[in-house]
Short mmCIF file of N, CA and C in Angstrom, two decimals:
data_model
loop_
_atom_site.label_atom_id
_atom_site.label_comp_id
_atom_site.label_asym_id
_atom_site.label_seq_id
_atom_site.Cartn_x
_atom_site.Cartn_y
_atom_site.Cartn_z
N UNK A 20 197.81 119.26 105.28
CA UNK A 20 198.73 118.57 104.41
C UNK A 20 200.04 119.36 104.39
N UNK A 21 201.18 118.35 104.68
CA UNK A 21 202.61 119.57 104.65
C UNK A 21 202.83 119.81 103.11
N UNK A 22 203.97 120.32 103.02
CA UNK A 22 204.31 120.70 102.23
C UNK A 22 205.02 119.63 100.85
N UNK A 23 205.57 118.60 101.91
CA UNK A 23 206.11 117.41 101.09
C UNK A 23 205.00 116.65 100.50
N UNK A 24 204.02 116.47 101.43
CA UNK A 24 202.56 115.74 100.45
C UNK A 24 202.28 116.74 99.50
N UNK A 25 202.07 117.69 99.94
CA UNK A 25 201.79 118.61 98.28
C UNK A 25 202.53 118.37 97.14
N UNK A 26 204.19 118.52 97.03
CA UNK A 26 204.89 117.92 95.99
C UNK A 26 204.68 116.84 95.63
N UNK A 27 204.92 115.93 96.20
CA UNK A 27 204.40 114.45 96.07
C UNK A 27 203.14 114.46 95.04
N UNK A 28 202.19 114.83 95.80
CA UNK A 28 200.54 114.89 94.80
C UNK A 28 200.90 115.34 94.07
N UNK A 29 201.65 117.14 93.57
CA UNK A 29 201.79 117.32 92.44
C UNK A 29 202.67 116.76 91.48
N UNK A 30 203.45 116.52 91.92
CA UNK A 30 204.50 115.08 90.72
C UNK A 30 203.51 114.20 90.38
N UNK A 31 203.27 113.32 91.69
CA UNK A 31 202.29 112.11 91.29
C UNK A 31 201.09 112.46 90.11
N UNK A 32 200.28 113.29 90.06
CA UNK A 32 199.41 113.91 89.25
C UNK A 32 200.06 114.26 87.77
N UNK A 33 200.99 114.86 88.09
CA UNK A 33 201.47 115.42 86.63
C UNK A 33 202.03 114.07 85.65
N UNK A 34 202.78 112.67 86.64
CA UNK A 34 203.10 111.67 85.81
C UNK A 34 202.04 111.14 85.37
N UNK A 35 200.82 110.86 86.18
CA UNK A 35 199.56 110.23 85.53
C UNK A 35 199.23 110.84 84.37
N UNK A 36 198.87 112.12 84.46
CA UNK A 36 198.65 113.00 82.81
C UNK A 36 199.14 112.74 81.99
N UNK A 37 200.87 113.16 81.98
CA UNK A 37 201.75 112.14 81.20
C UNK A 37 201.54 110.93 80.45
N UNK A 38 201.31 109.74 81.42
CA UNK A 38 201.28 108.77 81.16
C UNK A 38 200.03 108.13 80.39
N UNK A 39 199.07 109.20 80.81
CA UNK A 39 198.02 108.59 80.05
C UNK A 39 197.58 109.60 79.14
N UNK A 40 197.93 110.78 78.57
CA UNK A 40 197.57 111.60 77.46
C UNK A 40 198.44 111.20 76.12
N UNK A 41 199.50 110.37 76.63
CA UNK A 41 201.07 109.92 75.70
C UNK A 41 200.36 108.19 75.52
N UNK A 42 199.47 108.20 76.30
CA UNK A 42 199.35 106.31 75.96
C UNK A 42 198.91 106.18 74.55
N UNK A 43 198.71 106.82 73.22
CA UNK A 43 198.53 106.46 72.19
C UNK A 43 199.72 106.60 71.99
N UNK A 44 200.88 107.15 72.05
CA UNK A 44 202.42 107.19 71.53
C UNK A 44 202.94 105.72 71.23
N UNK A 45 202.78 104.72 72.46
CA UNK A 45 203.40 104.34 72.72
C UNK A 45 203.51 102.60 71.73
N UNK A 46 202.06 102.09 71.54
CA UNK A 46 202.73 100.77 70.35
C UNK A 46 203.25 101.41 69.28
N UNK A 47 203.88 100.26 68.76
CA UNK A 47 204.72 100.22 67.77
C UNK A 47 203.84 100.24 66.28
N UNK A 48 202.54 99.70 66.23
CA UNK A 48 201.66 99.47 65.16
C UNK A 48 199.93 100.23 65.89
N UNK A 49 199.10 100.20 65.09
CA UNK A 49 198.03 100.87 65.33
C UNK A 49 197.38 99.66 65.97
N UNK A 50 196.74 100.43 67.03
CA UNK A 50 195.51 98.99 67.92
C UNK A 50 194.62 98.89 66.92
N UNK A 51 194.17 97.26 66.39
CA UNK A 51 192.97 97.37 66.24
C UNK A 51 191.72 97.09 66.70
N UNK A 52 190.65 98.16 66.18
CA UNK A 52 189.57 98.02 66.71
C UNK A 52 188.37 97.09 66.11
N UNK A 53 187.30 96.74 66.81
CA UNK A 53 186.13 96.31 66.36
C UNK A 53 185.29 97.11 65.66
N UNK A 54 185.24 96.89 64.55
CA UNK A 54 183.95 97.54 63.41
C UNK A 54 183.01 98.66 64.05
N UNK A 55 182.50 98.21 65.01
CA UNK A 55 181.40 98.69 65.62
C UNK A 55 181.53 99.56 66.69
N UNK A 56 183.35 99.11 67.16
CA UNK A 56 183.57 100.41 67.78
C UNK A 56 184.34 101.23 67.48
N UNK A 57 184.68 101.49 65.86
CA UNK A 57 185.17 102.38 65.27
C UNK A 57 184.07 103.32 65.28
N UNK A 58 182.19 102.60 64.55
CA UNK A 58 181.22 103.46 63.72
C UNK A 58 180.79 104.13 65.29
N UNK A 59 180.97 103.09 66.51
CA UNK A 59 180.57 104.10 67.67
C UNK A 59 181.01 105.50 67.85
N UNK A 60 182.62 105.35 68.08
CA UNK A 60 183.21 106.52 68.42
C UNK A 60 182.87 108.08 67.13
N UNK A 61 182.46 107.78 66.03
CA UNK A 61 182.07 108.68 65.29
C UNK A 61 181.34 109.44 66.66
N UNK A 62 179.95 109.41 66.65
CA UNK A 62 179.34 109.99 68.11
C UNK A 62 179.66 110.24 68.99
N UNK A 63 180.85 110.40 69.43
CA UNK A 63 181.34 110.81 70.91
C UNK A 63 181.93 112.03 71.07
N UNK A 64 182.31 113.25 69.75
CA UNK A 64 181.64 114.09 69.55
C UNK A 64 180.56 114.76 70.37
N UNK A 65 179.76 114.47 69.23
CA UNK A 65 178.34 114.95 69.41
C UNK A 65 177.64 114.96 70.37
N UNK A 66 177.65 113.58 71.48
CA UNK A 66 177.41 112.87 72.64
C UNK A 66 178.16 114.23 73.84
N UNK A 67 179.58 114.25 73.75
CA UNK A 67 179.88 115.06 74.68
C UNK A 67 179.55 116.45 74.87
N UNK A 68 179.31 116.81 73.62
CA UNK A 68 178.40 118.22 73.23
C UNK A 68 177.55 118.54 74.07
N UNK A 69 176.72 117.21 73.14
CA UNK A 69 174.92 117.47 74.32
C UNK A 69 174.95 117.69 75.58
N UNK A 70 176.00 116.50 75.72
CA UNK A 70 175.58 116.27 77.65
C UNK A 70 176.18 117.80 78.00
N UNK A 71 177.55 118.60 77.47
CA UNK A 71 177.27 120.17 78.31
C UNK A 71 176.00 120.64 77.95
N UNK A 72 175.50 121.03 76.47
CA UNK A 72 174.63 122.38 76.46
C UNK A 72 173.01 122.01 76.52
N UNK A 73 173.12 120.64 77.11
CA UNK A 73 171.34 120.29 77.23
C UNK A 73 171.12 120.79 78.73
N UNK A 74 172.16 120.45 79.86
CA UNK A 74 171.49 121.11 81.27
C UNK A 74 172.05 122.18 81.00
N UNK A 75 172.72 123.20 80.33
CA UNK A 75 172.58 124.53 80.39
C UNK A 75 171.10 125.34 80.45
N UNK A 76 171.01 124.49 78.75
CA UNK A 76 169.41 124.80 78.31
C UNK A 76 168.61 124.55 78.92
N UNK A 77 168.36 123.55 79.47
CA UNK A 77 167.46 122.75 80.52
C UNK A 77 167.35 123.04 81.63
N UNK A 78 168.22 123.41 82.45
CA UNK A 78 168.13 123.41 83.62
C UNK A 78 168.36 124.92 84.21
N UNK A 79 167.80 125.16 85.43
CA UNK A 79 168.64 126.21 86.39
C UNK A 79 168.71 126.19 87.63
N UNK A 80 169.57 125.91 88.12
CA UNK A 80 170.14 126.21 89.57
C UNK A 80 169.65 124.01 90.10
N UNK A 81 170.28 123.25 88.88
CA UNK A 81 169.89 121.89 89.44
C UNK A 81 168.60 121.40 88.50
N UNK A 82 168.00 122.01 88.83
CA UNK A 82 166.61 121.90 88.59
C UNK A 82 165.39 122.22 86.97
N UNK A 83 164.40 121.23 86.56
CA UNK A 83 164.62 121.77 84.80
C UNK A 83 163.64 122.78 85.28
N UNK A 84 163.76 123.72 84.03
CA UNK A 84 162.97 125.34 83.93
C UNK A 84 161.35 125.17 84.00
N UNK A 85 160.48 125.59 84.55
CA UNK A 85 158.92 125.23 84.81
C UNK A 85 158.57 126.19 84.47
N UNK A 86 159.08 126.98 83.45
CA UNK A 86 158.33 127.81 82.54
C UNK A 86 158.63 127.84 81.25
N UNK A 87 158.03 128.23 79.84
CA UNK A 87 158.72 128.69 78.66
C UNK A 87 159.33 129.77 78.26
N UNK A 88 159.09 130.52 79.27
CA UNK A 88 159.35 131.91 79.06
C UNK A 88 160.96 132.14 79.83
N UNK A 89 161.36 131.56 78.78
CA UNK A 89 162.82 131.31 79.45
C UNK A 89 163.47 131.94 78.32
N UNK A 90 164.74 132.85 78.19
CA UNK A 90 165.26 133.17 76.96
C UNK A 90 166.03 132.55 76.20
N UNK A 91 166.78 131.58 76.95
CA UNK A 91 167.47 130.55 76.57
C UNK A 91 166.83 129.25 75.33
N UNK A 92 165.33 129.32 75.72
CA UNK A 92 164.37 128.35 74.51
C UNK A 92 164.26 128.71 73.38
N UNK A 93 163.72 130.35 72.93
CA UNK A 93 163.71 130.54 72.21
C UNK A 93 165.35 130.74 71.23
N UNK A 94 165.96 131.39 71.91
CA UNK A 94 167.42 131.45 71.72
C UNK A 94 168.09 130.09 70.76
N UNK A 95 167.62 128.80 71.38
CA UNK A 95 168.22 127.56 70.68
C UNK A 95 167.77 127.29 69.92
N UNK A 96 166.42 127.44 69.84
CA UNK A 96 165.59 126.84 68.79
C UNK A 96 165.85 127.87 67.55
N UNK A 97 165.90 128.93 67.42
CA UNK A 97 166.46 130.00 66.21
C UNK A 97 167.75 129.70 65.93
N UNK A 98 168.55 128.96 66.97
CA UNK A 98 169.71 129.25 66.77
C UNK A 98 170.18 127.65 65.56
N UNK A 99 168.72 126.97 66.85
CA UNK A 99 169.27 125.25 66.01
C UNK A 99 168.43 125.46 64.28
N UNK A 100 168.01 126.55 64.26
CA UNK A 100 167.57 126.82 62.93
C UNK A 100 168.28 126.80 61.60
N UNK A 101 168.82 128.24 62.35
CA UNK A 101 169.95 128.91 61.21
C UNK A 101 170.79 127.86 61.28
N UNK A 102 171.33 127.02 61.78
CA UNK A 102 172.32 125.83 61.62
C UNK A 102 171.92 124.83 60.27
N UNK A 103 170.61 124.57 60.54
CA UNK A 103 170.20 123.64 59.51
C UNK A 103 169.86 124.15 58.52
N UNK A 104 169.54 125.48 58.35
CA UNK A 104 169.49 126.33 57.30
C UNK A 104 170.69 126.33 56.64
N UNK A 105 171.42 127.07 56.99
CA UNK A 105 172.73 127.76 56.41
C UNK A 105 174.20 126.78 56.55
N UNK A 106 174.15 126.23 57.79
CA UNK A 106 175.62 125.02 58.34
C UNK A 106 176.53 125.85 58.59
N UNK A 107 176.31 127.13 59.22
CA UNK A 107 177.23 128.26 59.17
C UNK A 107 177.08 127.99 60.98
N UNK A 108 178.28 128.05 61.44
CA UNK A 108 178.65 127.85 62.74
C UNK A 108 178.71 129.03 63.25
N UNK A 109 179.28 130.56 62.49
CA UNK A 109 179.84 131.67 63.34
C UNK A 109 177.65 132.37 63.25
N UNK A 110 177.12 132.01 62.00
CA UNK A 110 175.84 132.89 62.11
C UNK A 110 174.87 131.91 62.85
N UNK A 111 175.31 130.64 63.41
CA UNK A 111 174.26 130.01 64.33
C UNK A 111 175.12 130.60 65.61
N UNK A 112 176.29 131.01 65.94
CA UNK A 112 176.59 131.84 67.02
C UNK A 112 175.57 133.17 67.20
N UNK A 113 175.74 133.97 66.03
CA UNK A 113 174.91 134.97 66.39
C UNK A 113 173.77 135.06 66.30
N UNK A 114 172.98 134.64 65.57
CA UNK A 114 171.49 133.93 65.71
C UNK A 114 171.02 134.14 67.15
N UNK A 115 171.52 132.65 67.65
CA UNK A 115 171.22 132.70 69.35
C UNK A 115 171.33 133.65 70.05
N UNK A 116 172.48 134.42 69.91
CA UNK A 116 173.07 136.12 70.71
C UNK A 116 171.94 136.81 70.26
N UNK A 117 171.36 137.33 68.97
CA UNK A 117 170.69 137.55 68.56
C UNK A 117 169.28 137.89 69.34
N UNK A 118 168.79 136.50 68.88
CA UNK A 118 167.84 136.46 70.23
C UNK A 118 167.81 136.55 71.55
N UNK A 119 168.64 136.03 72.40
CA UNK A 119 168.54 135.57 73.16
C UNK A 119 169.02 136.93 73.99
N UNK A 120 170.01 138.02 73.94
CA UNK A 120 170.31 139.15 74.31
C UNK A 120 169.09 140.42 74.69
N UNK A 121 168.40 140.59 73.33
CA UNK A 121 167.00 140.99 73.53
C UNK A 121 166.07 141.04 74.63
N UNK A 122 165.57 139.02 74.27
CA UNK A 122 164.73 138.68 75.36
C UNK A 122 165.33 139.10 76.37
N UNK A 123 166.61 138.53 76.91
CA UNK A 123 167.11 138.33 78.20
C UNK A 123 167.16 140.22 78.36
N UNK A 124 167.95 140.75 77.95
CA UNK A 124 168.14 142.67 78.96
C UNK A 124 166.51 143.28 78.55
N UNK A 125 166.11 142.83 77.10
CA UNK A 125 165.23 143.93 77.07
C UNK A 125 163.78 143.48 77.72
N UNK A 126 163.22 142.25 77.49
CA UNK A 126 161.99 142.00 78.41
C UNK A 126 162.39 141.13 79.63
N UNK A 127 163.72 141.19 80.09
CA UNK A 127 164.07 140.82 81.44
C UNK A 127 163.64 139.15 81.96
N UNK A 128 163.67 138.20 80.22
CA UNK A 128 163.30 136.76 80.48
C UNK A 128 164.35 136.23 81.94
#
């Protein structure tokens, strides 16, 4: 690719971003939506969450974990603890570290 297609792509790229990170700017009045896909979008959140930290948890190298003795299991499950315990976000951070540091350097999960 010369050098002029490179500029090109990178302009071209940077107006799309533009154009579509600014597309709520642009009516004059608020879109409205359907009922149902207002109460949807509540979840999309939460939805995008999962889908990263479930194949973290789940998976390794592609593939799901075929053992329990994984440090990462116990790790979430203490971690998804103290969450519902407490609703404290920075001590369900360390919770998981917590555990999961241990297992993982000291019995080499």
């Amino acid at each position: 690719m010369s050098s002029w297609e490179t500029a090109v792509t990178i302009v071209g790229l940077a107006l799309i971003t533009v154009f579509t990170r600014s597309f709520f700017l642009y009516p004059d009045q608020d879109l409205s939506m359907p009922g149902w896909l207002r109460r949807g979008l509540r979840y999309a959140p939460l939805a995008a969450l999962v889908a990263v930290i479930a194949p973290e948890v789940l998976m390794t190298q592609g593939h799901l974990i075929e053992t329990l003795k994984d440090a990462r299991l116990p790790a979430t499950v203490a971690a998804g603890a103290y969450y519902f315990w407490r609703r404290d976000i920075l001590g369900t951070i360390v919770t998981g570290m917590a555990v999961l540091l241990p297992l993982r350097l000291g019995l080499g999960w």
